[in-house]
């Protein structure tokens, strides 16, 4: 829901505040951590200022979470270019459980410790006491000089903690090995803001079906030219430009 109204709010005639209630952490949508740490910082580089506060987590299927979002709009978005991520400056892993045994989170962190060998001080186990229902999420954050990326795994009934962690670890390892700045999930989230700005470009991993579908929709509704180019075995370049809104510099 936030992503539905956000494009209008960041270009609106005045500031706004939105209070959203429901599932803040579920496998069918970007979780709060991804929005707050990966997506919104990039959107803010384009001109508007969007802040999001998690007031209460909500796990699927109980929901009951609450996010407060404040938006200061910008009349025109600045193009964004993300071609290099720079050096990695921090790596963090946080496993959270709500109304479930803490040992689930501890087992997930053990997988991160074994497979990624991240510093012990960057590994956190946490219990969410204010959740309306049970849930579990593992969040891996890779912060680089130019961008932060977030990878998540969600606990599921009948799926071991080791499997949940292994999936998130696999995504993080592939991203780190590729040296591209933008991960697969962030790629499809950036397309509409770049199109509204009239231009931009980023390097990413092989496009997902979400990404290619979003690109086709943009072509149908907006006067933009889209290029998707494979650069090497792992890196792809996606660029967007509009004749009536030419790319004029970049936001960094």
JSON list of N, CA, C and O in Angstrom, two decimals, residues 152-174:
[
{"chain": "A", "resi": 152, "resn": "UNK", "atom": "N", "xyz": [16.48, -10.78, 3.11]},
{"chain": "A", "resi": 152, "resn": "UNK", "atom": "CA", "xyz": [15.67, -11.27, 4.21]},
{"chain": "A", "resi": 152, "resn": "UNK", "atom": "C", "xyz": [15.24, -12.72, 4.02]},
{"chain": "A", "resi": 152, "resn": "UNK", "atom": "O", "xyz": [15.12, -13.21, 2.89]},
{"chain": "A", "resi": 153, "resn": "UNK", "atom": "N", "xyz": [15.02, -13.38, 5.13]},
{"chain": "A", "resi": 153, "resn": "UNK", "atom": "CA", "xyz": [14.44, -14.71, 5.14]},
{"chain": "A", "resi": 153, "resn": "UNK", "atom": "C", "xyz": [13.35, -14.75, 6.19]},
{"chain": "A", "resi": 153, "resn": "UNK", "atom": "O", "xyz": [13.51, -14.19, 7.29]},
{"chain": "A", "resi": 154, "resn": "UNK", "atom": "N", "xyz": [12.21, -15.37, 5.87]},
{"chain": "A", "resi": 154, "resn": "UNK", "atom": "CA", "xyz": [11.07, -15.42, 6.78]},
{"chain": "A", "resi": 154, "resn": "UNK", "atom": "C", "xyz": [10.80, -16.83, 7.25]},
{"chain": "A", "resi": 154, "resn": "UNK", "atom": "O", "xyz": [10.81, -17.77, 6.45]},
{"chain": "A", "resi": 155, "resn": "UNK", "atom": "N", "xyz": [10.55, -16.97, 8.54]},
{"chain": "A", "resi": 155, "resn": "UNK", "atom": "CA", "xyz": [10.21, -18.27, 9.08]},
{"chain": "A", "resi": 155, "resn": "UNK", "atom": "C", "xyz": [8.88, -18.76, 8.52]},
{"chain": "A", "resi": 155, "resn": "UNK", "atom": "O", "xyz": [7.94, -17.98, 8.37]},
{"chain": "A", "resi": 156, "resn": "UNK", "atom": "N", "xyz": [8.82, -20.03, 8.20]},
{"chain": "A", "resi": 156, "resn": "UNK", "atom": "CA", "xyz": [7.60, -20.65, 7.68]},
{"chain": "A", "resi": 156, "resn": "UNK", "atom": "C", "xyz": [7.33, -21.95, 8.43]},
{"chain": "A", "resi": 156, "resn": "UNK", "atom": "O", "xyz": [8.26, -22.64, 8.83]},
{"chain": "A", "resi": 157, "resn": "UNK", "atom": "N", "xyz": [6.07, -22.26, 8.57]},
{"chain": "A", "resi": 157, "resn": "UNK", "atom": "CA", "xyz": [5.70, -23.51, 9.22]},
{"chain": "A", "resi": 157, "resn": "UNK", "atom": "C", "xyz": [6.25, -24.69, 8.42]},
{"chain": "A", "resi": 157, "resn": "UNK", "atom": "O", "xyz": [6.05, -24.78, 7.20]},
{"chain": "A", "resi": 158, "resn": "UNK", "atom": "N", "xyz": [6.96, -25.58, 9.07]},
{"chain": "A", "resi": 158, "resn": "UNK", "atom": "CA", "xyz": [7.51, -26.75, 8.40]},
{"chain": "A", "resi": 158, "resn": "UNK", "atom": "C", "xyz": [8.85, -26.53, 7.72]},
{"chain": "A", "resi": 158, "resn": "UNK", "atom": "O", "xyz": [9.39, -27.45, 7.11]},
{"chain": "A", "resi": 159, "resn": "UNK", "atom": "N", "xyz": [9.39, -25.31, 7.80]},
{"chain": "A", "resi": 159, "resn": "UNK", "atom": "CA", "xyz": [10.69, -25.00, 7.19]},
{"chain": "A", "resi": 159, "resn": "UNK", "atom": "C", "xyz": [11.69, -24.72, 8.31]},
{"chain": "A", "resi": 159, "resn": "UNK", "atom": "O", "xyz": [11.43, -23.88, 9.18]},
{"chain": "A", "resi": 160, "resn": "UNK", "atom": "N", "xyz": [12.82, -25.38, 8.28]},
{"chain": "A", "resi": 160, "resn": "UNK", "atom": "CA", "xyz": [13.79, -25.24, 9.37]},
{"chain": "A", "resi": 160, "resn": "UNK", "atom": "C", "xyz": [14.43, -23.86, 9.37]},
{"chain": "A", "resi": 160, "resn": "UNK", "atom": "O", "xyz": [14.51, -23.18, 8.34]},
{"chain": "A", "resi": 161, "resn": "UNK", "atom": "N", "xyz": [14.90, -23.46, 10.54]},
{"chain": "A", "resi": 161, "resn": "UNK", "atom": "CA", "xyz": [15.61, -22.19, 10.67]},
{"chain": "A", "resi": 161, "resn": "UNK", "atom": "C", "xyz": [16.85, -22.17, 9.80]},
{"chain": "A", "resi": 161, "resn": "UNK", "atom": "O", "xyz": [17.22, -21.14, 9.23]},
{"chain": "A", "resi": 162, "resn": "UNK", "atom": "N", "xyz": [17.49, -23.33, 9.66]},
{"chain": "A", "resi": 162, "resn": "UNK", "atom": "CA", "xyz": [18.70, -23.41, 8.82]},
{"chain": "A", "resi": 162, "resn": "UNK", "atom": "C", "xyz": [18.38, -23.17, 7.35]},
{"chain": "A", "resi": 162, "resn": "UNK", "atom": "O", "xyz": [19.14, -22.53, 6.63]},
{"chain": "A", "resi": 163, "resn": "UNK", "atom": "N", "xyz": [17.23, -23.65, 6.90]},
{"chain": "A", "resi": 163, "resn": "UNK", "atom": "CA", "xyz": [16.82, -23.43, 5.50]},
{"chain": "A", "resi": 163, "resn": "UNK", "atom": "C", "xyz": [16.48, -21.96, 5.27]},
{"chain": "A", "resi": 163, "resn": "UNK", "atom": "O", "xyz": [16.86, -21.37, 4.25]},
{"chain": "A", "resi": 164, "resn": "UNK", "atom": "N", "xyz": [15.76, -21.36, 6.20]},
{"chain": "A", "resi": 164, "resn": "UNK", "atom": "CA", "xyz": [15.41, -19.93, 6.09]},
{"chain": "A", "resi": 164, "resn": "UNK", "atom": "C", "xyz": [16.67, -19.09, 5.99]},
{"chain": "A", "resi": 164, "resn": "UNK", "atom": "O", "xyz": [16.80, -18.22, 5.13]},
{"chain": "A", "resi": 165, "resn": "UNK", "atom": "N", "xyz": [17.63, -19.35, 6.88]},
{"chain": "A", "resi": 165, "resn": "UNK", "atom": "CA", "xyz": [18.87, -18.58, 6.87]},
{"chain": "A", "resi": 165, "resn": "UNK", "atom": "C", "xyz": [19.68, -18.87, 5.61]},
{"chain": "A", "resi": 165, "resn": "UNK", "atom": "O", "xyz": [20.29, -17.96, 5.04]},
{"chain": "A", "resi": 166, "resn": "UNK", "atom": "N", "xyz": [19.69, -20.12, 5.18]},
{"chain": "A", "resi": 166, "resn": "UNK", "atom": "CA", "xyz": [20.46, -20.48, 4.00]},
{"chain": "A", "resi": 166, "resn": "UNK", "atom": "C", "xyz": [20.01, -19.74, 2.76]},
{"chain": "A", "resi": 166, "resn": "UNK", "atom": "O", "xyz": [20.83, -19.35, 1.91]},
{"chain": "A", "resi": 167, "resn": "UNK", "atom": "N", "xyz": [18.70, -19.52, 2.62]},
{"chain": "A", "resi": 167, "resn": "UNK", "atom": "CA", "xyz": [18.19, -18.80, 1.46]},
{"chain": "A", "resi": 167, "resn": "UNK", "atom": "C", "xyz": [18.67, -17.35, 1.45]},
{"chain": "A", "resi": 167, "resn": "UNK", "atom": "O", "xyz": [19.10, -16.82, 0.42]},
{"chain": "A", "resi": 168, "resn": "UNK", "atom": "N", "xyz": [18.59, -16.69, 2.61]},
{"chain": "A", "resi": 168, "resn": "UNK", "atom": "CA", "xyz": [19.03, -15.30, 2.69]},
{"chain": "A", "resi": 168, "resn": "UNK", "atom": "C", "xyz": [20.54, -15.19, 2.48]},
{"chain": "A", "resi": 168, "resn": "UNK", "atom": "O", "xyz": [21.02, -14.27, 1.80]},
{"chain": "A", "resi": 169, "resn": "UNK", "atom": "N", "xyz": [21.28, -16.12, 3.05]},
{"chain": "A", "resi": 169, "resn": "UNK", "atom": "CA", "xyz": [22.74, -16.13, 2.88]},
{"chain": "A", "resi": 169, "resn": "UNK", "atom": "C", "xyz": [23.12, -16.31, 1.42]},
{"chain": "A", "resi": 169, "resn": "UNK", "atom": "O", "xyz": [24.03, -15.65, 0.91]},
{"chain": "A", "resi": 170, "resn": "UNK", "atom": "N", "xyz": [22.41, -17.16, 0.71]},
{"chain": "A", "resi": 170, "resn": "UNK", "atom": "CA", "xyz": [22.69, -17.39, -0.71]},
{"chain": "A", "resi": 170, "resn": "UNK", "atom": "C", "xyz": [22.52, -16.11, -1.51]},
{"chain": "A", "resi": 170, "resn": "UNK", "atom": "O", "xyz": [23.36, -15.77, -2.37]},
{"chain": "A", "resi": 171, "resn": "UNK", "atom": "N", "xyz": [21.45, -15.35, -1.24]},
{"chain": "A", "resi": 171, "resn": "UNK", "atom": "CA", "xyz": [21.23, -14.08, -1.94]},
{"chain": "A", "resi": 171, "resn": "UNK", "atom": "C", "xyz": [22.35, -13.09, -1.64]},
{"chain": "A", "resi": 171, "resn": "UNK", "atom": "O", "xyz": [22.85, -12.40, -2.54]},
{"chain": "A", "resi": 172, "resn": "UNK", "atom": "N", "xyz": [22.72, -12.99, -0.36]},
{"chain": "A", "resi": 172, "resn": "UNK", "atom": "CA", "xyz": [23.76, -12.04, 0.02]},
{"chain": "A", "resi": 172, "resn": "UNK", "atom": "C", "xyz": [25.10, -12.41, -0.61]},
{"chain": "A", "resi": 172, "resn": "UNK", "atom": "O", "xyz": [25.84, -11.54, -1.09]},
{"chain": "A", "resi": 173, "resn": "UNK", "atom": "N", "xyz": [25.43, -13.70, -0.63]},
{"chain": "A", "resi": 173, "resn": "UNK", "atom": "CA", "xyz": [26.71, -14.13, -1.21]},
{"chain": "A", "resi": 173, "resn": "UNK", "atom": "C", "xyz": [26.76, -13.85, -2.71]},
{"chain": "A", "resi": 173, "resn": "UNK", "atom": "O", "xyz": [27.79, -13.42, -3.23]},
{"chain": "A", "resi": 174, "resn": "UNK", "atom": "N", "xyz": [25.66, -14.10, -3.40]},
{"chain": "A", "resi": 174, "resn": "UNK", "atom": "CA", "xyz": [25.64, -13.82, -4.84]},
{"chain": "A", "resi": 174, "resn": "UNK", "atom": "C", "xyz": [25.83, -12.33, -5.10]},
{"chain": "A", "resi": 174, "resn": "UNK", "atom": "O", "xyz": [26.57, -11.94, -6.01]}
]
